XYZ file of C-alpha atoms in Angstrom:
721
model
C -64.879 89.202 13.580
C -61.490 86.990 14.464
C -61.629 84.485 16.853
C -59.809 83.745 20.149
C -57.569 80.596 19.923
C -57.333 78.522 23.046
C -54.892 79.482 25.714
C -53.772 75.813 26.512
C -53.923 75.328 22.633
C -51.777 77.628 22.591
C -49.227 77.297 24.845
C -48.783 73.660 23.474
C -47.554 75.461 20.516
C -45.088 76.960 21.603
C -43.176 73.632 22.703
C -43.149 72.718 19.196
C -40.193 71.942 17.068
C -39.797 71.992 13.412
C -41.153 68.487 11.457
C -41.689 68.556 7.861
C -44.448 66.169 5.940
C -46.178 64.368 8.263
C -49.379 66.026 9.504
C -52.716 66.951 8.848
C -53.310 70.616 9.887
C -56.454 72.391 10.494
C -56.123 75.659 8.964
C -57.264 78.126 11.272
C -54.273 77.035 13.757
C -51.520 77.877 10.555
C -50.507 80.835 11.811
C -49.520 79.631 14.686
C -48.284 76.523 14.385
C -46.988 75.854 10.495
C -46.605 78.705 8.974
C -43.181 80.047 9.348
C -42.318 76.579 9.103
C -43.829 76.157 5.213
C -42.700 79.680 4.802
C -39.405 78.216 5.449
C -39.480 75.618 2.717
C -40.370 77.561 -0.243
C -43.635 78.476 0.436
C -44.248 82.297 -0.278
C -48.310 82.939 0.161
C -49.125 83.789 4.171
C -51.633 81.729 6.686
C -54.684 84.392 5.899
C -53.556 83.603 2.252
C -55.442 80.193 3.584
C -57.415 80.454 6.359
C -59.365 84.102 6.793
C -63.234 84.786 8.194
C -61.897 88.778 7.047
C -61.390 88.292 3.618
C -61.701 85.696 -0.021
C -59.090 82.806 0.978
C -58.467 79.253 -0.180
C -61.179 78.421 2.123
C -63.626 79.772 0.286
C -62.618 77.179 -3.239
C -62.308 73.902 -1.575
C -64.976 71.887 -0.728
C -66.097 67.869 0.804
C -67.835 66.563 -2.502
C -70.194 63.821 -2.022
C -69.481 63.379 1.622
C -66.621 61.160 0.561
C -64.119 63.556 -1.290
C -62.983 66.397 -2.177
C -62.859 69.182 -5.273
C -62.118 72.749 -5.652
C -63.717 75.940 -7.504
C -61.607 77.524 -10.755
C -63.738 79.941 -12.269
C -65.928 82.820 -11.220
C -69.098 80.265 -12.467
C -69.172 77.479 -9.940
C -66.330 75.020 -11.601
C -65.109 72.814 -9.279
C -62.648 70.267 -10.342
C -62.275 66.343 -8.429
C -61.330 63.424 -9.247
C -62.395 60.950 -12.461
C -63.301 58.590 -9.532
C -64.954 60.344 -7.220
C -68.248 61.914 -10.609
C -67.060 58.148 -10.927
C -71.193 57.137 -9.704
C -72.393 60.490 -11.432
C -71.084 59.175 -14.686
C -72.437 55.969 -14.092
C -75.240 56.667 -13.275
C -75.863 58.931 -16.511
C -74.545 56.187 -19.215
C -75.991 53.487 -20.781
C -75.530 51.215 -23.727
C -76.951 53.954 -26.387
C -75.007 56.868 -24.386
C -72.037 55.325 -22.283
C -70.561 57.979 -21.487
C -67.778 55.509 -19.352
C -66.127 54.486 -22.828
C -66.993 57.601 -24.802
C -66.727 60.449 -21.825
C -68.888 63.489 -21.409
C -68.326 66.940 -22.551
C -71.166 69.734 -22.413
C -70.731 71.918 -24.906
C -72.584 75.086 -22.899
C -74.693 75.428 -20.125
C -77.458 73.830 -20.854
C -75.826 70.202 -21.600
C -74.836 70.023 -18.237
C -76.511 67.341 -16.660
C -77.898 67.337 -13.112
C -77.424 65.004 -10.350
C -80.776 64.249 -7.784
C -78.451 63.388 -4.596
C -75.128 64.644 -4.723
C -73.645 67.952 -2.690
C -70.403 69.477 -2.024
C -69.989 71.449 0.983
C -68.680 74.577 2.213
C -66.780 75.729 5.444
C -67.178 78.491 6.321
C -65.702 78.830 9.612
C -63.914 77.081 12.617
C -64.453 78.711 16.333
C -62.864 76.682 19.358
C -65.507 75.648 21.188
C -63.498 73.418 23.690
C -64.089 75.667 26.756
C -68.162 75.560 26.422
C -67.844 71.943 26.085
C -65.078 71.040 28.790
C -68.085 72.768 30.842
C -70.759 70.363 30.206
C -68.797 67.547 31.329
C -66.825 66.066 33.943
C -64.223 63.522 34.810
C -67.149 61.282 37.125
C -69.137 60.781 34.244
C -68.729 56.946 32.080
C -68.216 57.343 28.714
C -71.552 56.841 27.374
C -72.567 59.697 29.544
C -70.006 61.995 28.667
C -71.028 61.235 25.050
C -74.271 62.218 25.292
C -73.291 65.401 27.275
C -71.507 66.726 24.867
C -74.129 65.786 22.453
C -76.783 67.919 23.895
C -73.746 71.152 24.284
C -72.747 70.652 20.840
C -76.502 70.722 20.017
C -76.806 74.021 21.486
C -74.030 75.687 19.872
C -74.957 74.425 16.961
C -78.367 76.109 17.096
C -76.969 78.913 18.035
C -74.170 79.641 15.760
C -76.250 78.633 12.768
C -79.739 81.028 13.477
C -81.736 82.220 10.751
C -78.944 81.874 9.086
C -78.807 78.885 6.128
C -76.142 77.968 7.313
C -76.172 73.872 8.740
C -73.234 73.591 11.825
C -71.368 70.762 12.758
C -69.710 69.875 16.877
C -66.148 68.537 15.600
C -63.546 66.140 18.471
C -60.091 66.673 17.763
C -57.535 64.662 19.583
C -59.100 62.116 21.719
C -61.850 63.860 23.365
C -59.383 66.837 23.911
C -59.947 69.700 21.168
C -63.460 70.427 19.706
C -64.237 72.949 16.801
C -67.894 74.309 15.096
C -67.576 73.954 11.948
C -69.654 76.109 10.265
C -71.076 75.460 6.512
C -73.278 75.794 3.406
C -74.427 72.840 1.541
C -74.791 73.046 -2.185
C -77.625 70.468 -3.556
C -77.763 71.881 -7.056
C -74.396 69.645 -9.298
C -73.899 68.931 -12.611
C -71.722 67.397 -14.258
C -70.141 69.255 -16.920
C -67.087 66.844 -18.140
C -65.740 63.402 -17.910
C -62.731 61.442 -20.094
C -63.244 58.669 -21.121
C -62.753 55.823 -18.686
C -59.240 54.506 -20.093
C -58.206 58.044 -19.600
C -59.999 58.961 -16.765
C -58.799 55.655 -15.263
C -56.498 54.262 -16.819
C -54.417 51.301 -15.499
C -57.690 50.525 -13.167
C -57.941 48.459 -10.562
C -54.079 47.026 -11.518
C -52.091 50.347 -11.573
C -54.873 51.187 -8.337
C -52.115 52.227 -5.610
C -49.213 51.875 -7.843
C -46.276 54.222 -8.632
C -45.745 54.748 -11.481
C -48.654 56.008 -12.834
C -50.172 57.535 -15.640
C -54.262 58.280 -15.026
C -55.815 61.377 -15.504
C -58.155 60.971 -12.516
C -60.241 63.749 -13.481
C -64.166 65.029 -13.822
C -65.841 68.484 -13.389
C -68.864 69.305 -11.828
C -71.024 72.770 -11.589
C -72.637 74.382 -8.525
C -75.634 76.202 -9.374
C -78.061 78.977 -7.403
C -80.990 80.180 -6.971
C -80.625 83.738 -8.237
C -79.472 85.460 -4.762
C -76.415 83.106 -5.079
C -78.093 80.554 -2.170
C -77.936 77.187 -2.087
C -80.918 75.694 -3.456
C -82.689 72.502 -4.962
C -82.301 72.052 -8.538
C -84.059 73.918 -10.601
C -84.127 74.806 -14.101
C -84.206 77.823 -13.506
C -80.778 78.184 -10.711
C -77.744 80.118 -12.339
C -74.453 79.389 -11.607
C -72.796 79.978 -8.221
C -70.628 82.876 -8.445
C -67.517 81.723 -5.015
C -65.722 84.189 -3.733
C -62.386 82.839 -4.686
C -61.244 80.623 -6.957
C -57.466 79.160 -7.700
C -55.725 80.078 -10.267
C -53.644 77.664 -12.450
C -50.222 77.469 -13.199
C -48.780 76.044 -16.023
C -44.786 75.872 -14.333
C -44.891 72.481 -13.008
C -42.974 71.371 -11.125
C -39.913 69.971 -10.435
C -38.080 67.784 -7.441
C -37.871 69.669 -3.817
C -40.436 72.182 -4.901
C -42.964 73.088 -2.123
C -46.401 71.726 -2.514
C -49.920 72.061 0.421
C -52.987 69.683 -0.663
C -56.122 71.541 0.974
C -58.568 68.971 0.837
C -60.628 67.297 3.414
C -59.511 63.638 4.831
C -61.702 61.541 5.985
C -59.620 59.304 8.909
C -56.172 58.730 10.327
C -55.147 56.509 13.489
C -51.696 58.117 14.505
C -52.005 57.778 18.038
C -53.384 54.674 18.371
C -51.804 50.799 21.123
C -50.211 47.960 19.461
C -53.830 46.962 19.814
C -55.420 48.393 17.630
C -53.124 48.242 14.907
C -53.081 43.989 15.655
C -56.739 44.163 14.882
C -56.566 45.955 12.033
C -53.863 44.060 10.325
C -53.683 40.909 10.895
C -57.413 40.061 11.724
C -60.171 42.392 10.264
C -58.082 43.368 6.846
C -57.206 39.990 6.151
C -60.934 39.205 6.626
C -61.721 41.947 3.443
C -59.357 41.252 1.752
C -60.292 37.305 1.203
C -63.293 37.712 0.739
C -63.824 40.656 -1.504
C -60.957 38.489 -3.993
C -64.342 36.398 -3.947
C -66.631 39.248 -5.264
C -64.468 40.919 -8.204
C -63.379 37.380 -9.839
C -66.978 37.448 -10.363
C -68.013 40.841 -10.441
C -65.117 41.421 -13.498
C -65.155 37.842 -15.479
C -68.783 38.353 -16.608
C -67.814 42.365 -17.363
C -65.186 41.331 -19.168
C -68.485 39.210 -21.050
C -70.516 41.802 -21.618
C -70.441 45.412 -21.672
C -73.933 46.145 -20.749
C -72.211 44.449 -17.020
C -69.236 46.794 -17.420
C -71.427 49.462 -17.131
C -73.674 47.736 -14.528
C -70.566 46.887 -12.563
C -68.371 49.896 -13.386
C -68.720 50.835 -9.925
C -69.177 48.764 -7.817
C -66.422 47.073 -9.150
C -63.838 50.452 -8.440
C -65.779 50.543 -5.076
C -65.507 46.864 -3.561
C -61.100 47.236 -5.211
C -60.566 50.409 -3.759
C -60.127 49.387 0.209
C -59.426 45.998 -0.631
C -56.494 46.792 -2.827
C -55.815 49.268 -0.103
C -55.933 47.049 3.287
C -53.624 44.429 1.348
C -51.046 47.570 0.697
C -51.388 49.449 4.017
C -50.742 45.418 6.258
C -47.449 44.858 3.902
C -46.696 48.293 4.940
C -47.305 48.034 8.593
C -45.608 44.205 8.624
C -41.997 46.030 6.420
C -41.628 48.599 8.969
C -42.656 46.280 11.678
C -45.744 48.039 13.338
C -47.105 47.027 15.984
C -43.610 46.292 17.504
C -42.925 49.186 16.956
C -46.474 50.486 18.644
C -45.053 47.784 21.463
C -41.749 49.887 21.597
C -43.449 52.949 21.934
C -46.153 51.608 24.725
C -43.348 50.048 26.493
C -41.351 53.013 27.220
C -44.226 55.242 27.833
C -45.309 53.041 30.591
C -41.811 53.471 32.019
C -42.452 57.231 32.080
C -46.005 56.557 34.362
C -44.788 54.031 36.302
C -41.508 56.432 37.715
C -43.357 59.905 37.480
C -47.029 59.496 35.836
C -48.485 57.370 38.159
C -51.956 58.581 37.462
C -51.067 57.222 33.708
C -50.154 53.611 34.613
C -52.810 52.023 33.572
C -53.812 53.464 30.311
C -51.605 50.789 28.399
C -52.306 48.022 30.278
C -56.402 48.658 29.970
C -56.109 49.184 26.329
C -54.137 45.545 26.142
C -57.485 44.814 27.639
C -60.154 46.361 25.893
C -58.263 45.694 22.575
C -58.223 41.668 23.346
C -61.737 41.845 24.730
C -63.329 43.356 21.168
C -61.311 41.497 19.570
C -63.888 38.544 18.399
C -66.186 40.283 17.826
C -65.120 42.887 15.424
C -64.066 39.614 13.585
C -67.769 38.758 13.410
C -68.637 41.761 12.712
C -66.804 42.235 9.654
C -67.916 38.846 8.711
C -71.350 39.737 9.135
C -71.148 42.821 6.658
C -68.616 41.344 4.033
C -69.791 37.740 3.747
C -73.499 36.997 6.058
C -74.911 39.914 3.887
C -72.797 39.825 1.652
C -74.436 38.787 -1.402
C -76.373 41.967 -3.291
C -79.856 40.835 -3.389
C -80.355 39.673 0.893
C -78.409 42.850 1.308
C -81.448 44.599 -0.976
C -84.152 43.017 1.340
C -83.236 44.835 4.667
C -85.608 47.821 2.726
C -88.385 46.025 3.793
C -87.760 46.048 7.269
C -90.106 49.060 7.485
C -92.785 47.619 5.582
C -93.757 44.356 6.844
C -93.212 46.713 10.606
C -96.102 48.679 9.779
C -98.108 45.992 7.997
C -98.418 43.916 11.653
C -99.822 46.309 13.366
C -103.259 45.991 15.042
C -104.843 48.623 12.320
C -102.184 49.248 9.811
C -102.075 52.713 8.679
C -102.702 52.852 4.749
C -101.658 56.053 3.787
C -98.239 55.563 5.042
C -98.074 51.767 4.480
C -98.983 53.374 0.322
C -95.752 55.625 0.608
C -93.375 52.863 2.414
C -94.079 50.985 -1.255
C -93.545 53.688 -3.224
C -90.583 55.043 -2.051
C -89.866 50.880 -2.740
C -90.652 50.242 -5.607
C -88.813 53.851 -6.639
C -85.202 52.198 -4.466
C -86.130 49.501 -6.783
C -86.031 50.553 -10.065
C -82.270 51.974 -9.413
C -81.150 48.201 -7.109
C -82.574 46.382 -10.906
C -80.770 49.005 -13.096
C -77.506 47.788 -11.642
C -77.724 43.886 -10.572
C -76.709 41.052 -12.302
C -79.564 37.688 -10.762
C -76.659 35.095 -12.713
C -73.985 37.284 -10.231
C -74.657 37.443 -7.065
C -75.698 33.860 -7.434
C -72.690 32.537 -8.308
C -71.371 35.000 -4.982
C -73.828 34.331 -2.798
C -73.355 30.477 -1.716
C -69.228 31.732 -1.116
C -69.998 34.558 0.595
C -72.343 32.812 3.350
C -69.549 29.260 3.331
C -66.934 31.719 4.604
C -68.975 33.352 6.964
C -69.689 29.115 7.996
C -66.463 28.357 7.690
C -64.769 30.888 9.786
C -67.704 32.990 12.080
C -67.177 30.905 16.317
C -70.486 28.562 15.914
C -72.520 30.745 19.163
C -72.135 33.096 16.525
C -74.142 31.630 14.120
C -77.814 32.760 12.395
C -79.861 29.613 13.068
C -80.535 29.694 9.958
C -77.404 27.652 9.093
C -78.885 24.155 10.105
C -81.253 24.162 7.695
C -78.048 23.859 5.275
C -76.769 21.532 7.033
C -79.367 19.358 8.269
C -81.913 19.551 5.034
C -79.056 20.758 2.083
C -76.489 18.046 4.363
C -74.122 21.572 3.573
C -74.640 22.151 0.470
C -73.952 26.206 -0.219
C -74.832 25.824 -4.171
C -78.081 23.684 -2.987
C -78.763 26.632 -0.728
C -78.043 29.611 -3.162
C -80.885 27.755 -5.662
C -82.740 26.914 -3.171
C -82.781 31.476 -2.088
C -83.024 32.258 -5.875
C -85.851 30.060 -7.089
C -88.110 30.905 -4.093
C -87.317 34.583 -3.482
C -89.574 37.125 -4.290
C -86.713 40.240 -4.540
C -84.730 37.482 -7.386
C -87.676 38.315 -10.749
C -88.228 42.308 -10.479
C -91.563 41.671 -12.156
C -92.680 39.264 -9.432
C -91.904 42.036 -7.134
C -93.012 44.731 -9.457
C -96.308 43.442 -9.354
C -96.518 42.267 -6.030
C -95.310 45.268 -4.209
C -98.203 47.447 -7.521
C -101.213 45.038 -5.566
C -99.242 45.000 -2.107
C -101.471 45.689 1.109
C -100.898 44.790 5.328
C -102.386 41.073 5.355
C -98.780 40.115 2.800
C -96.363 41.184 5.088
C -95.440 37.532 5.673
C -94.436 37.257 1.569
C -91.966 39.016 2.910
C -91.038 38.809 6.008
C -91.014 34.441 4.734
C -88.887 35.431 1.769
C -85.486 33.899 2.531
C -83.292 36.435 1.313
C -84.907 38.479 4.002
C -85.161 35.756 6.586
C -81.060 35.705 6.271
C -81.199 39.332 6.403
C -82.528 39.534 9.608
C -80.719 36.050 11.270
C -77.859 38.454 10.591
C -78.763 41.594 11.449
C -79.693 39.586 14.752
C -76.880 38.073 15.424
C -75.337 41.646 14.671
C -77.422 43.289 16.906
C -76.476 40.439 19.278
C -72.515 41.175 19.759
C -73.293 44.900 19.175
C -73.537 45.778 23.507
C -70.324 44.373 24.089
C -68.914 46.199 20.722
C -70.450 49.087 22.487
C -69.247 48.137 25.637
C -65.426 47.735 25.231
C -65.103 50.282 22.676
C -67.008 52.813 24.518
C -63.580 51.576 27.365
C -61.936 52.330 24.953
C -61.996 55.593 23.758
C -62.142 56.549 27.231
C -59.112 55.525 28.172
C -57.763 56.517 24.713
C -58.356 60.816 25.658
C -56.411 60.761 28.713
C -53.838 58.166 26.055
C -53.534 61.115 23.305
C -53.349 63.765 26.727
C -50.421 61.624 28.469
C -48.419 60.704 24.448
C -48.975 64.753 25.032
C -46.556 64.765 27.739
C -44.312 62.272 27.518
C -43.576 63.814 23.752
C -43.822 67.306 25.532
C -41.010 68.736 22.592
C -43.243 66.586 19.680
C -45.438 68.861 17.263
C -48.763 66.417 17.447
C -51.123 66.698 15.403
C -55.142 65.922 14.949
C -56.079 62.981 13.238
C -57.936 63.252 9.788
C -61.790 62.591 11.066
C -63.471 64.791 7.339
C -62.698 68.158 8.078
C -60.590 70.605 6.026
C -56.765 70.325 6.379
C -54.181 71.891 4.789
C -50.626 69.311 4.467
C -47.365 69.701 2.965
C -44.176 68.597 1.827
C -42.549 69.065 -1.360
C -42.072 67.368 -5.084
C -39.969 64.119 -4.686
C -39.927 59.940 -5.745
C -38.400 57.515 -3.475
C -36.511 54.765 -2.627
C -39.546 50.816 -2.116
C -36.885 48.887 -2.021
C -33.294 48.293 -2.559
C -30.837 48.966 -5.926
C -34.946 50.649 -6.774
C -35.215 54.709 -7.534
C -38.248 55.881 -8.664
C -38.088 59.175 -10.541
C -41.604 61.885 -9.174
C -43.432 62.100 -12.618
C -44.434 60.711 -15.500
C -45.405 61.832 -18.817
C -47.453 60.501 -22.036
C -44.759 58.358 -22.939
C -45.741 55.505 -20.631
C -49.357 55.370 -21.391
C -48.379 54.015 -24.846
C -46.116 51.861 -23.158
C -48.643 50.742 -21.700
C -50.968 50.024 -23.821
C -52.836 46.479 -24.880
C -55.910 47.137 -27.305
C -56.846 43.717 -25.481
C -57.272 45.033 -22.209
C -60.378 47.465 -21.025
C -57.965 48.782 -18.603
C -55.135 49.700 -21.265
C -56.497 50.709 -24.540
C -55.576 54.024 -25.349
C -57.895 56.352 -27.581
C -56.877 56.684 -31.090
C -57.193 60.604 -30.753
C -54.526 60.372 -27.587
C -51.900 58.256 -29.414
C -52.726 60.611 -32.695
C -51.591 63.978 -30.302
C -48.304 61.949 -28.865
C -47.378 60.678 -32.424
C -47.139 65.093 -33.394
C -45.792 65.841 -30.019
C -48.898 68.824 -29.917
C -49.533 69.071 -26.135
C -49.534 72.788 -27.977
C -48.781 75.239 -24.467
C -49.425 72.281 -21.967
C -45.860 70.528 -22.461
C -43.442 71.006 -19.586
C -39.675 73.046 -20.586
C -38.669 68.967 -21.043
C -40.764 68.820 -24.688
C -42.730 65.532 -23.098
C -46.464 65.942 -21.788
C -45.972 65.396 -18.360
C -49.123 62.977 -16.706
C -48.520 62.331 -12.932
C -46.609 63.185 -10.246
C -45.294 62.525 -6.393
C -44.658 64.806 -3.486
C -44.417 63.711 -0.024
C -47.865 65.611 1.446
C -49.203 63.359 4.707
C -53.254 62.348 3.203
C -55.903 59.435 2.682
C -59.270 58.760 1.939
C -61.231 61.747 2.023
C -58.472 63.343 0.063
C -59.051 62.346 -3.311
C -60.223 65.116 -5.903
C -58.584 67.564 -3.610
C -55.982 70.634 -5.270
C -52.133 70.617 -4.335
C -50.987 74.285 -4.556
C -47.503 75.410 -5.240
C -45.317 77.429 -3.663
C -47.863 80.772 -5.133
C -50.821 79.000 -4.069
C -51.767 78.339 -7.990
C -53.640 74.586 -8.970
C -50.419 72.465 -9.955
C -52.342 69.289 -9.735
C -55.787 66.908 -8.612
C -54.969 64.989 -5.444
C -55.973 60.888 -5.890
C -53.473 58.348 -5.301
C -50.871 57.517 -2.259
C -48.446 54.976 -3.202
C -49.502 51.265 -2.014
C -45.881 51.176 -0.532
C -47.623 53.853 1.584
C -50.801 53.476 2.449
C -49.798 52.557 5.567
C -50.000 56.630 6.585
C -53.256 56.669 8.310
C -51.457 54.174 11.357
C -47.769 55.137 10.634
C -46.078 57.748 8.807
C -42.961 56.852 6.882
C -41.537 59.877 5.276
C -38.833 57.724 3.564
C -41.950 55.690 1.171
C -44.974 57.536 1.568
C -46.383 59.383 -1.308
C -48.757 61.008 -2.449
C -49.768 60.842 -6.219
C -50.745 64.352 -7.977
C -52.859 63.676 -12.137
C -50.373 67.159 -13.266
C -53.138 69.938 -13.890
C -51.092 70.709 -17.470
C -52.604 67.212 -18.495
C -56.289 67.873 -17.355
C -55.937 70.716 -19.210
C -54.404 69.238 -21.686
C -57.450 66.381 -22.209
C -59.551 69.165 -21.666
C -58.516 71.579 -24.498
C -56.639 69.368 -26.637
C -58.525 66.239 -26.692
C -61.893 66.387 -26.279
C -61.701 69.668 -27.673
C -63.814 71.366 -25.264
C -61.297 74.833 -24.457
C -64.650 76.734 -23.703
C -63.495 75.084 -20.224
C -60.468 76.226 -20.012
C -61.282 79.652 -20.983
C -63.426 79.998 -18.565
C -60.712 79.158 -16.057
C -58.051 82.129 -15.068
C -54.470 81.001 -16.192
C -51.888 82.551 -13.661
C -49.587 81.935 -16.403
C -51.485 82.119 -20.141
C -48.384 83.645 -21.457
C -45.460 80.264 -21.512
C -45.565 77.724 -24.327
C -47.705 79.930 -26.109
């Protein structure tokens, strides 16, 4: 049954002019808001082909992957494509010295060899419903922000319960336009997802951290998974009896390639953007919080990389940790530089000045918004700063963070009448957590990082927020952080897995004091106590900000009544569209829109892990053995650029041509354009895409896994045979 869109939103749509490229649009609204423009830009399909509840459509083939990426269905047997870096954790967990899938790649020859990935899920959106009117009826302007959020949550739970009762579906109510619009999202969660194929890291992560966020790019950033379901094609926990999923829709794949100016669309789950924020938010992000994280991660990454270069075992253990740290670290550097280059803070201030004049002259009910936000962002700044130092440095040593898992056991053991059965279950959980932790843990790395983290915290955090163990460092250890780190690693039970396992094997409630006095646990609890001490202030100021931003968003829509506003990203399904195009990052420099396999050979350096080129790949290049995957110009295209507005979460998203066919996988943004989470500049903001022809070339010609290509539907298989 078709759902009605709120009258207020449709009224807003009728005043909207054409504005291309930027924006992450709700698929349910494309028919009203974007279809005409998309078709004028070259799209040959309709909004109903993209999102429909009446028949199968593209939305039925796009899923949230692992809670943080996007994937798409590319066969009638539930075959999924996503990015290599999205599947990296699963690939790493299946890897060991004797089967190093990171180095060698992995290709299941048939479904019997596909590897289960416990804990990995995909989520398919079934439907969106506008529930704004019902949520608005549950709140009023007299409520505090806390009361408003409580009322919204209560009503949301009622809506979800009613919508999913008697089904296997799940639901959530999501806020848009800073709490001015609400949609119910109904989805299926698939819990049996298996690894099917992945290239070696020197293809899937070619260029590593050096090339990350950069252009030109030559990374074959893809991996392959499959969804399994029960006999009724319903989501199910892992079972050897499960069958491959039969989707309602899966993408056709195009081998035509792209030309500059071609229409492109990205369909996926972008994480977070903050396009409509106050200048105080931008200042706190760019000038305060980003520099903290960048500096701290600089130190951690230097140590981890140095050890990884010395040992294959450590390289496997720390591959995912390094990738996770480095991804955000480099993005923050680029984001800050990008906003500084366009003078983004002043840009926001100029906007706020014009808004203030408008409000003072004709909309006095909004005249306190800008000064209120300025005050609240100033108020929250020292607390956010301290929060960053706690999370990145204070508990930034792995073993200190790991010690926090033991709080539940200590609490259960300290009661007057301990429940031994409950304690046994907690101990078993901790034993399993320890196995996972120590599998990818190196004590020497952690010992080297530890004193650096503690010293950074001590040197940068206001003394009024300082945990008491720093007094011990100052008085007993004369400020020698290295000596204190020696004490920690010598005396902590957690620093020796053998001792910890023995302790857990013989645990009884009366032994909780050993854990409670453990130096790692002492640091963890005091850091958490410090955070709990500032949390009320953070919560108060953030509630104030959220309350005002609710009205600021509404006011901006009135202030710019001819502007088209898209809702900030919030990990819900979105469509962005633009065109294939290069960019000019600086004077006298212009980047082309595509790269080729030639560039991989040019970058080759056998002495640098990230730039090793496989012999088989070089052989294919020398022989120009590209098969039907070559471009019309005879080269093997690897990646291309487009002006689709993307962010984190869009990794793995299908990139779709004018005919609705898959032409690539989104995997990154250019470094100069990472500011697009806050400010989108159409001149420099680009998304980076691995060409689907390169993906298929690696699967087929490099890996010899042609059975996987045969499983897919190639829309123009007659080309280049």
